[in-house]
Every structure is written in C-alpha cells, then in structure tokens.
Amino acid sequence: MIKNGLVSIIIPVYNAEICLARCIKSIQNQTYKNIEIILINDGSTDGSGDICEEISNEDNRVKVFNIKNSGPSVARNLGIRVASGEYIQFIDSDDFIEKDMVEKLVEQMKNETDLVICGSYFVNSKLKKTEHIPPIEGLFSKEEFLRNFGALYEKSLINPNWNKFYRLENLKKYKIQFIESISIGEDMLFNLSYIKICKKVKIIQNPLYNYIVSSNANSLTGGFKPDFFKNQELLFSKVKELLITNNCYINENKYKVEYYYVNANIISVLTNLFHKDSTLNYKQKKQEIEQLIKDEWIRNNLKYFTEHTSLFNKLVGKMSSINSIIGIYTMFKIKRIIKIYYGYLFKSPKQIYSRMKVKL
C-alpha cells in the first residue's frame, strides 16, 4: 500500500445526527491511514456537534470546527483553509465510502495527475445500491478530457465534489474556492474552475462512494429553490464558456451538453415550481413558465425535447412550441398530484440527474 501523502477529508455537518457516525466510521476504517478528518459543524441544532466532539476525543485524526450556520460552501472553504494534507477529498455527512476509496484514489495521483474522478453507488432508503460509473476511463490530458466532457456531463459526473480527488497545492496556488453566495451548483462551478488549471485527469470506473438518494429538506436537492432558472442558466453558460475557450463545444460534446440542459435541467426547473414548499402563487408560477418558454435559446432548441424518449418531455416541448403556459402548468400540476399519491411513478431530482437516458 502507498505510504505517502496526507489526505485531508472535509465534511460539512448540518443536522446529520442520524447518519453522521456511519459516515465518519467509514472514513476511520479506511485501508489508507494517513488521513485527517475535518468536521465543520455548520451550526447544527441537533446532536451532530456532540457526535463530532465525541469522535474527535477518541481519534486524534479528527478535527472539529464549529461555525454559525452559513451553508456548505462556507464550511468547505474553511476546510480548505485549515487543511494540511497533500490531497483534498470532500464527503457529504449523510453518505459513506468504501473502505479502500482513499487508497485507490491516492494510487491514481501519480504522473502529475491533478484530478481523479471515480464511480459511485447510488443508495436508496432500503440500502439497495445502483452503480453509477463513468462511461470512459484512463489518464487524459486536459484537452483529451474536455473532448469527452459531454459523455461525463450527461451522467452528472462533472457536478459533484464527492467523486473527486484534488491537490491542495492547486487550490491554494490558483485561489480556487466555493462561491459562498451560491447555494445550488456551487460544486459544479468549483469543479469547472479546477478543471481549467488541470494538466492531467485520471478517470476510474470503480464505484467507491456511496451516495444516499434522499428528498430530505435539509439536502441541497430537497427543498424549493427560488431563482432556480437563473441558477441553471448560469451553470450552463459556465460549461459552454469552458468548452468554447478550449475549442471543445462541438459535435457530440455540444449535443450532449445542450440535450442534458433541456431535458434534465429545464424539466427540473419546471418541477421545482410545483414543489410542496414553493412560495409561488398561481400567477407567479405562470409568469415563471412564460419566462422560461420565451427564453430565446430554449425556443431555438425545442428539438431536444422532441428527441427525448419520454412522452412527458415531448409534450412539454410541444406545449412550449405553441406558447401554452396553461398546458405546461396543468401538466406539472397533475404530475405533482400523481407524485403525492403514487410517488413510485416518479424519480427524485437526484435520480433524474443520474439515470436520464440520452441518445448516443
């Protein structure tokens, strides 16, 4: 086993007492022992803080920092500042990792590799696992990696931090951090900034991370998201900017990024309007729908709706093409009602992102 390279593992903690011990134990039991575990207690109001302190007293590799509730970006940035490892890894407090995850990722950090991306398991409430692995593997230059960007993007492998391994030196040298004013997609923006400075990227297909699929209101995907459309527009523009700058916004890359944006992100934006915690009234929801379907880029790319295998998505495209705000409102209202009474018919937002089928 490789003996070198301290690994700093950063975990933002907020009201996670039910699953926190499992998460930390999976890290403590790693086959790779040269680690520091940085717990950022983000103003938890349950017993999470006590759990952090108790574990820290038992294991000198565990460091606890208590802050007022400020969100995961602030917590992760603090973790980066206090980290002393050669490598950085981010883990969510409700998830857990395979016992050899750190060892396998450290093994890949050679030949001047700046970033490692691995596969994961998506785990449901019954702890049933579904593999979620990259469609490609190997060592890539940044140029080669970006030419395969679309294949990874459509599988939601670019977005998260938890399936990646970073060099702390790069983060500090290029002053890469999470944008604290953004609460959705901040991980994607962080990754795009990091990819810009990478020379080599290693992709392995081993599923090493266990991602808990949850609709918990405390999770980033669980609650109603104000200004979600503007947020998704921003992320889309940043993806395009990176690819265009590197002459990679062409052919399959362009198709897959745009297809995904329409059929995953825009559908999620519309679904969000009808979230049970939505603060929007009937008139406001119609205004949001109108703004979306009159967006110039979306109007020019309605073809992506019609190419989807889902009849629902095709109908959304049809309603958009004839400017039927009421039609779209009715479709998503009915979908919401059906989901309440027959929830198994519809996937959660995380499942939509991970399992959406795209024509190749």
CSV table of C-alpha atoms in Angstrom, one decimal:
chain,number,residue,atom,x,y,z
A,1,MET,CA,0.0,0.0,0.0
A,2,ILE,CA,1.2,3.5,-0.8
A,3,LYS,CA,2.5,5.2,2.4
A,4,ASN,CA,2.9,8.8,1.4
A,5,GLY,CA,0.6,11.8,1.0
A,6,LEU,CA,-1.6,13.1,3.9
A,7,VAL,CA,-5.2,13.2,2.7
A,8,SER,CA,-7.5,15.9,4.2
A,9,ILE,CA,-11.1,14.8,4.2
A,10,ILE,CA,-13.5,17.7,4.6
A,11,ILE,CA,-17.1,17.0,5.8
A,12,PRO,CA,-19.6,19.9,6.3
A,13,VAL,CA,-22.1,18.8,9.0
A,14,TYR,CA,-25.6,20.1,9.5
A,15,ASN,CA,-28.2,18.3,11.5
A,16,ALA,CA,-26.9,14.9,10.4
A,17,GLU,CA,-27.0,13.0,13.7
A,18,ILE,CA,-28.9,10.1,12.2
A,19,CYS,CA,-26.2,9.2,9.7
A,20,LEU,CA,-23.1,11.1,10.8
A,21,ALA,CA,-21.5,8.3,12.8
A,22,ARG,CA,-21.8,5.9,9.8
A,23,CYS,CA,-20.1,8.4,7.6
A,24,ILE,CA,-17.2,9.1,9.9
A,25,LYS,CA,-16.7,5.4,10.7
A,26,SER,CA,-16.4,4.6,7.0
A,27,ILE,CA,-13.5,7.1,6.9
A,28,GLN,CA,-11.9,6.0,10.1
A,29,ASN,CA,-11.8,2.4,8.8
A,30,GLN,CA,-10.0,3.2,5.6
A,31,THR,CA,-7.2,0.9,4.5
A,32,TYR,CA,-5.2,4.1,3.9
A,33,LYS,CA,-4.4,5.5,7.3
A,34,ASN,CA,-2.5,8.8,6.6
A,35,ILE,CA,-5.6,11.0,6.8
A,36,GLU,CA,-7.0,13.9,8.7
A,37,ILE,CA,-10.8,14.2,9.1
A,38,ILE,CA,-12.0,17.8,9.2
A,39,LEU,CA,-15.5,18.1,10.5
A,40,ILE,CA,-17.1,21.6,10.0
A,41,ASN,CA,-20.2,21.7,12.3
A,42,ASP,CA,-22.3,24.3,10.4
A,43,GLY,CA,-24.5,25.5,13.2
A,44,SER,CA,-26.3,22.1,13.8
A,45,THR,CA,-29.3,22.3,16.1
A,46,ASP,CA,-29.5,18.5,16.8
A,47,GLY,CA,-26.9,16.2,18.3
A,48,SER,CA,-24.4,16.4,15.4
A,49,GLY,CA,-22.0,18.7,17.3
A,50,ASP,CA,-21.8,16.3,20.3
A,51,ILE,CA,-21.1,13.4,17.9
A,52,CYS,CA,-18.3,15.3,16.3
A,53,GLU,CA,-16.7,16.2,19.6
A,54,GLU,CA,-17.0,12.7,21.0
A,55,ILE,CA,-15.4,11.1,17.9
A,56,SER,CA,-12.6,13.8,18.0
A,57,ASN,CA,-11.8,12.9,21.6
A,58,GLU,CA,-11.4,9.3,20.6
A,59,ASP,CA,-9.4,9.8,17.4
A,60,ASN,CA,-6.6,12.4,17.1
A,61,ARG,CA,-7.0,12.4,13.3
A,62,VAL,CA,-10.4,14.1,13.7
A,63,LYS,CA,-10.5,17.9,13.9
A,64,VAL,CA,-13.7,19.7,14.7
A,65,PHE,CA,-14.6,23.3,13.8
A,66,ASN,CA,-17.8,24.9,15.0
A,67,ILE,CA,-19.3,27.8,13.0
A,68,LYS,CA,-22.7,29.5,12.8
A,69,ASN,CA,-25.0,28.1,10.1
A,70,SER,CA,-23.6,29.5,6.8
A,71,GLY,CA,-24.1,26.8,4.3
A,72,PRO,CA,-21.8,24.1,2.8
A,73,SER,CA,-19.7,26.5,0.6
A,74,VAL,CA,-18.5,28.4,3.7
A,75,ALA,CA,-17.9,25.2,5.5
A,76,ARG,CA,-15.9,23.7,2.7
A,77,ASN,CA,-13.9,26.8,2.2
A,78,LEU,CA,-12.9,26.8,5.9
A,79,GLY,CA,-12.0,23.1,5.5
A,80,ILE,CA,-9.6,24.1,2.6
A,81,ARG,CA,-8.0,26.8,4.7
A,82,VAL,CA,-7.3,24.6,7.7
A,83,ALA,CA,-6.3,21.5,5.7
A,84,SER,CA,-2.7,20.4,5.8
A,85,GLY,CA,-2.8,17.4,3.5
A,86,GLU,CA,-1.3,16.9,0.1
A,87,TYR,CA,-4.7,15.9,-1.2
A,88,ILE,CA,-8.2,17.1,-0.6
A,89,GLN,CA,-11.4,15.0,-0.6
A,90,PHE,CA,-15.0,16.2,0.1
A,91,ILE,CA,-17.6,13.9,1.6
A,92,ASP,CA,-21.2,14.7,2.5
A,93,SER,CA,-22.3,13.8,6.0
A,94,ASP,CA,-25.2,11.6,5.0
A,95,ASP,CA,-23.1,9.4,2.7
A,96,PHE,CA,-20.3,6.9,3.3
A,97,ILE,CA,-17.4,5.5,1.4
A,98,GLU,CA,-15.9,2.1,0.5
A,99,LYS,CA,-13.1,1.0,2.8
A,100,ASP,CA,-10.4,1.3,0.1
A,101,MET,CA,-11.6,4.5,-1.5
A,102,VAL,CA,-8.8,6.8,-0.2
A,103,GLU,CA,-6.1,4.2,-1.0
A,104,LYS,CA,-7.3,3.7,-4.6
A,105,LEU,CA,-7.6,7.5,-5.2
A,106,VAL,CA,-4.1,8.1,-3.8
A,107,GLU,CA,-2.7,5.4,-6.1
A,108,GLN,CA,-4.0,7.4,-9.1
A,109,MET,CA,-2.3,10.6,-8.0
A,110,LYS,CA,0.9,10.0,-10.0
A,111,ASN,CA,2.3,11.0,-13.3
A,112,GLU,CA,1.4,14.7,-12.5
A,113,THR,CA,-2.3,13.9,-12.2
A,114,ASP,CA,-4.2,16.8,-10.9
A,115,LEU,CA,-7.7,15.3,-10.5
A,116,VAL,CA,-9.1,11.9,-10.1
A,117,ILE,CA,-12.8,11.0,-10.8
A,118,CYS,CA,-14.3,7.7,-9.7
A,119,GLY,CA,-17.6,5.9,-9.9
A,120,SER,CA,-20.1,5.6,-7.1
A,121,TYR,CA,-23.1,3.7,-5.8
A,122,PHE,CA,-26.5,5.4,-5.5
A,123,VAL,CA,-28.1,4.0,-2.4
A,124,ASN,CA,-31.9,4.2,-1.7
A,125,SER,CA,-33.7,4.2,1.6
A,126,LYS,CA,-33.6,0.4,1.7
A,127,LEU,CA,-29.8,0.5,1.2
A,128,LYS,CA,-30.2,-1.0,-2.3
A,129,LYS,CA,-27.2,0.0,-4.4
A,130,THR,CA,-27.1,1.0,-8.1
A,131,GLU,CA,-23.8,1.5,-9.8
A,132,HIS,CA,-23.1,4.9,-11.3
A,133,ILE,CA,-19.8,4.7,-13.2
A,134,PRO,CA,-18.0,6.8,-15.7
A,135,PRO,CA,-18.5,5.8,-19.4
A,136,ILE,CA,-14.8,6.1,-20.0
A,137,GLU,CA,-11.6,5.5,-18.0
A,138,GLY,CA,-7.9,6.2,-18.3
A,139,LEU,CA,-5.4,9.1,-18.0
A,140,PHE,CA,-6.3,12.1,-20.0
A,141,SER,CA,-4.6,15.4,-20.8
A,142,LYS,CA,-6.9,18.4,-20.1
A,143,GLU,CA,-7.6,18.6,-23.9
A,144,GLU,CA,-8.5,15.0,-24.1
A,145,PHE,CA,-10.6,15.2,-21.1
A,146,LEU,CA,-12.6,18.2,-22.4
A,147,ARG,CA,-13.2,16.4,-25.7
A,148,ASN,CA,-15.0,13.7,-23.6
A,149,PHE,CA,-16.7,16.3,-21.4
A,150,GLY,CA,-20.2,15.7,-22.8
A,151,ALA,CA,-20.1,12.0,-22.0
A,152,LEU,CA,-19.4,12.7,-18.4
A,153,TYR,CA,-21.7,15.7,-18.1
A,154,GLU,CA,-24.8,13.9,-19.2
A,155,LYS,CA,-24.2,11.3,-16.5
A,156,SER,CA,-23.8,14.0,-13.8
A,157,LEU,CA,-20.2,13.1,-13.2
A,158,ILE,CA,-18.8,16.6,-13.5
A,159,ASN,CA,-21.2,18.2,-11.0
A,160,PRO,CA,-20.3,16.7,-7.6
A,161,ASN,CA,-17.2,17.1,-5.4
A,162,TRP,CA,-17.6,13.7,-3.6
A,163,ASN,CA,-16.5,11.6,-6.6
A,164,LYS,CA,-13.2,13.5,-7.0
A,165,PHE,CA,-9.8,13.9,-5.5
A,166,TYR,CA,-7.9,17.2,-5.7
A,167,ARG,CA,-4.4,18.6,-5.0
A,168,LEU,CA,-4.5,21.1,-2.1
A,169,GLU,CA,-1.5,22.9,-3.7
A,170,ASN,CA,-3.5,23.7,-6.8
A,171,LEU,CA,-6.4,25.0,-4.8
A,172,LYS,CA,-4.2,27.4,-2.9
A,173,LYS,CA,-2.0,28.4,-5.8
A,174,TYR,CA,-4.9,29.3,-8.0
A,175,LYS,CA,-7.1,30.5,-5.1
A,176,ILE,CA,-9.9,28.2,-6.1
A,177,GLN,CA,-12.8,28.1,-3.6
A,178,PHE,CA,-16.5,27.7,-3.4
A,179,ILE,CA,-18.6,30.8,-4.3
A,180,GLU,CA,-20.4,31.4,-1.0
A,181,SER,CA,-23.2,33.5,-2.4
A,182,ILE,CA,-24.4,30.5,-4.5
A,183,SER,CA,-26.2,27.6,-2.8
A,184,ILE,CA,-27.0,25.4,-5.8
A,185,GLY,CA,-24.4,24.4,-8.3
A,186,GLU,CA,-21.5,25.7,-6.3
A,187,ASP,CA,-19.8,22.3,-6.6
A,188,MET,CA,-20.1,22.5,-10.4
A,189,LEU,CA,-18.6,26.0,-10.5
A,190,PHE,CA,-15.8,24.8,-8.2
A,191,ASN,CA,-15.0,21.9,-10.4
A,192,LEU,CA,-15.1,24.0,-13.6
A,193,SER,CA,-12.5,26.4,-12.1
A,194,TYR,CA,-10.3,23.5,-11.0
A,195,ILE,CA,-10.5,21.7,-14.4
A,196,LYS,CA,-9.2,24.9,-16.1
A,197,ILE,CA,-5.9,24.5,-14.3
A,198,CYS,CA,-5.5,20.8,-14.6
A,199,LYS,CA,-2.8,19.2,-16.8
A,200,LYS,CA,-3.9,15.6,-16.4
A,201,VAL,CA,-7.1,14.0,-15.2
A,202,LYS,CA,-7.5,10.3,-14.3
A,203,ILE,CA,-10.9,8.6,-14.5
A,204,ILE,CA,-11.5,5.2,-12.9
A,205,GLN,CA,-14.7,3.3,-13.0
A,206,ASN,CA,-14.5,1.8,-9.5
A,207,PRO,CA,-17.7,2.6,-7.5
A,208,LEU,CA,-16.0,3.9,-4.3
A,209,TYR,CA,-18.5,6.4,-2.9
A,210,ASN,CA,-22.0,5.6,-1.5
A,211,TYR,CA,-24.3,8.4,-2.3
A,212,ILE,CA,-27.6,8.4,-0.3
A,213,VAL,CA,-30.5,9.3,-2.6
A,214,SER,CA,-32.7,11.5,-0.4
A,215,SER,CA,-35.5,14.0,-0.6
A,216,ASN,CA,-34.7,15.4,2.8
A,217,ALA,CA,-35.5,19.1,3.0
A,218,ASN,CA,-32.1,19.8,4.5
A,219,SER,CA,-30.3,18.4,1.4
A,220,LEU,CA,-29.4,20.6,-1.5
A,221,THR,CA,-31.8,18.9,-3.8
A,222,GLY,CA,-34.7,18.5,-1.3
A,223,GLY,CA,-36.3,22.0,-0.9
A,224,PHE,CA,-37.9,24.6,-3.1
A,225,LYS,CA,-35.2,26.6,-5.0
A,226,PRO,CA,-36.0,30.3,-5.7
A,227,ASP,CA,-34.4,31.7,-8.9
A,228,PHE,CA,-33.6,28.1,-10.0
A,229,PHE,CA,-33.9,29.0,-13.7
A,230,LYS,CA,-31.3,31.8,-13.4
A,231,ASN,CA,-29.1,29.4,-11.5
A,232,GLN,CA,-29.3,26.8,-14.2
A,233,GLU,CA,-28.7,29.4,-16.9
A,234,LEU,CA,-25.5,30.5,-15.0
A,235,LEU,CA,-24.2,26.9,-14.8
A,236,PHE,CA,-25.0,26.2,-18.4
A,237,SER,CA,-23.2,29.4,-19.5
A,238,LYS,CA,-20.1,28.5,-17.5
A,239,VAL,CA,-20.0,25.0,-19.0
A,240,LYS,CA,-20.2,26.5,-22.5
A,241,GLU,CA,-17.6,29.1,-21.7
A,242,LEU,CA,-15.1,26.4,-20.6
A,243,LEU,CA,-15.7,24.3,-23.7
A,244,ILE,CA,-15.7,27.1,-26.2
A,245,THR,CA,-12.5,28.5,-24.7
A,246,ASN,CA,-10.8,25.1,-25.3
A,247,ASN,CA,-12.4,24.6,-28.8
A,248,CYS,CA,-14.5,21.7,-27.5
A,249,TYR,CA,-18.0,23.0,-27.8
A,250,ILE,CA,-18.6,21.0,-31.0
A,251,ASN,CA,-20.2,17.8,-32.3
A,252,GLU,CA,-21.2,15.2,-29.6
A,253,ASN,CA,-20.0,17.5,-26.8
A,254,LYS,CA,-22.2,20.3,-27.9
A,255,TYR,CA,-25.2,18.0,-28.5
A,256,LYS,CA,-24.9,16.1,-25.1
A,257,VAL,CA,-24.5,19.3,-23.1
A,258,GLU,CA,-27.4,21.0,-24.7
A,259,TYR,CA,-29.6,17.9,-24.7
A,260,TYR,CA,-29.0,17.4,-21.0
A,261,TYR,CA,-29.6,21.1,-20.2
A,262,VAL,CA,-33.0,20.9,-21.8
A,263,ASN,CA,-34.2,17.5,-20.7
A,264,ALA,CA,-32.8,17.4,-17.2
A,265,ASN,CA,-32.2,20.9,-16.0
A,266,ILE,CA,-35.2,22.7,-17.6
A,267,ILE,CA,-37.6,19.9,-16.6
A,268,SER,CA,-36.2,20.2,-13.1
A,269,VAL,CA,-36.7,24.0,-13.1
A,270,LEU,CA,-40.4,23.4,-14.1
A,271,THR,CA,-40.8,20.7,-11.5
A,272,ASN,CA,-39.3,23.0,-8.8
A,273,LEU,CA,-42.2,25.5,-9.4
A,274,PHE,CA,-44.6,22.9,-8.0
A,275,HIS,CA,-42.5,21.8,-5.1
A,276,LYS,CA,-44.6,21.3,-1.9
A,277,ASP,CA,-42.7,24.1,-0.2
A,278,SER,CA,-43.0,26.5,-3.2
A,279,THR,CA,-43.7,30.1,-2.2
A,280,LEU,CA,-45.1,31.0,-5.6
A,281,ASN,CA,-48.8,31.5,-6.2
A,282,TYR,CA,-50.7,30.6,-9.3
A,283,LYS,CA,-50.0,33.8,-11.1
A,284,GLN,CA,-46.3,33.7,-10.2
A,285,LYS,CA,-45.9,30.2,-11.4
A,286,LYS,CA,-47.4,31.1,-14.8
A,287,GLN,CA,-45.1,34.1,-15.0
A,288,GLU,CA,-42.1,31.8,-14.4
A,289,ILE,CA,-43.3,29.3,-17.0
A,290,GLU,CA,-43.7,32.2,-19.5
A,291,GLN,CA,-40.3,33.5,-18.9
A,292,LEU,CA,-38.8,30.1,-19.5
A,293,ILE,CA,-40.6,29.1,-22.7
A,294,LYS,CA,-40.0,32.6,-24.2
A,295,ASP,CA,-36.3,32.4,-23.5
A,296,GLU,CA,-34.6,32.8,-26.9
A,297,TRP,CA,-32.1,29.9,-26.5
A,298,ILE,CA,-34.8,27.5,-25.3
A,299,ARG,CA,-37.1,28.4,-28.2
A,300,ASN,CA,-34.4,27.8,-30.7
A,301,ASN,CA,-33.6,24.4,-29.2
A,302,LEU,CA,-37.0,22.8,-28.6
A,303,LYS,CA,-35.9,20.0,-30.8
A,304,TYR,CA,-34.1,18.4,-27.8
A,305,PHE,CA,-37.5,17.9,-26.1
A,306,THR,CA,-38.9,16.1,-29.1
A,307,GLU,CA,-35.8,13.8,-29.3
A,308,HIS,CA,-36.3,12.6,-25.7
A,309,THR,CA,-37.7,9.1,-25.1
A,310,SER,CA,-40.2,10.4,-22.5
A,311,LEU,CA,-43.7,11.2,-23.8
A,312,PHE,CA,-43.9,13.8,-20.9
A,313,ASN,CA,-40.8,15.7,-22.1
A,314,LYS,CA,-42.1,15.6,-25.7
A,315,LEU,CA,-45.4,17.1,-24.6
A,316,VAL,CA,-43.5,19.8,-22.7
A,317,GLY,CA,-41.7,20.6,-25.9
A,318,LYS,CA,-45.0,20.7,-27.8
A,319,MET,CA,-46.7,23.0,-25.3
A,320,SER,CA,-43.6,25.2,-25.4
A,321,SER,CA,-43.7,25.5,-29.2
A,322,ILE,CA,-47.3,26.8,-29.1
A,323,ASN,CA,-46.7,29.0,-26.1
A,324,SER,CA,-49.2,27.1,-24.0
A,325,ILE,CA,-48.5,28.3,-20.5
A,326,ILE,CA,-51.7,26.8,-19.2
A,327,GLY,CA,-50.8,23.5,-20.8
A,328,ILE,CA,-47.5,23.3,-19.1
A,329,TYR,CA,-48.9,24.4,-15.8
A,330,THR,CA,-51.6,21.7,-16.0
A,331,MET,CA,-49.1,19.0,-16.9
A,332,PHE,CA,-46.8,19.8,-13.9
A,333,LYS,CA,-49.7,20.3,-11.6
A,334,ILE,CA,-51.1,16.9,-12.4
A,335,LYS,CA,-47.6,15.4,-12.2
A,336,ARG,CA,-47.3,16.8,-8.7
A,337,ILE,CA,-50.6,15.4,-7.6
A,338,ILE,CA,-49.8,12.0,-9.0
A,339,LYS,CA,-46.4,12.0,-7.3
A,340,ILE,CA,-48.1,12.7,-3.9
A,341,TYR,CA,-50.4,9.7,-4.2
A,342,TYR,CA,-48.3,7.5,-6.4
A,343,GLY,CA,-44.7,8.6,-5.6
A,344,TYR,CA,-43.1,5.5,-7.0
A,345,LEU,CA,-44.1,6.6,-10.5
A,346,PHE,CA,-41.6,9.4,-10.5
A,347,LYS,CA,-37.9,9.6,-9.6
A,348,SER,CA,-36.4,12.1,-7.2
A,349,PRO,CA,-34.4,15.0,-8.8
A,350,LYS,CA,-31.1,13.2,-8.0
A,351,GLN,CA,-32.4,10.1,-9.8
A,352,ILE,CA,-33.5,12.2,-12.8
A,353,TYR,CA,-30.0,13.6,-13.0
A,354,SER,CA,-28.2,10.3,-12.7
A,355,ARG,CA,-30.3,8.0,-14.8
A,356,MET,CA,-31.5,10.1,-17.7
A,357,LYS,CA,-31.1,8.2,-20.9
A,358,VAL,CA,-29.5,10.1,-23.8
A,359,LYS,CA,-29.3,9.1,-27.4
A,360,LEU,CA,-25.7,8.4,-28.4
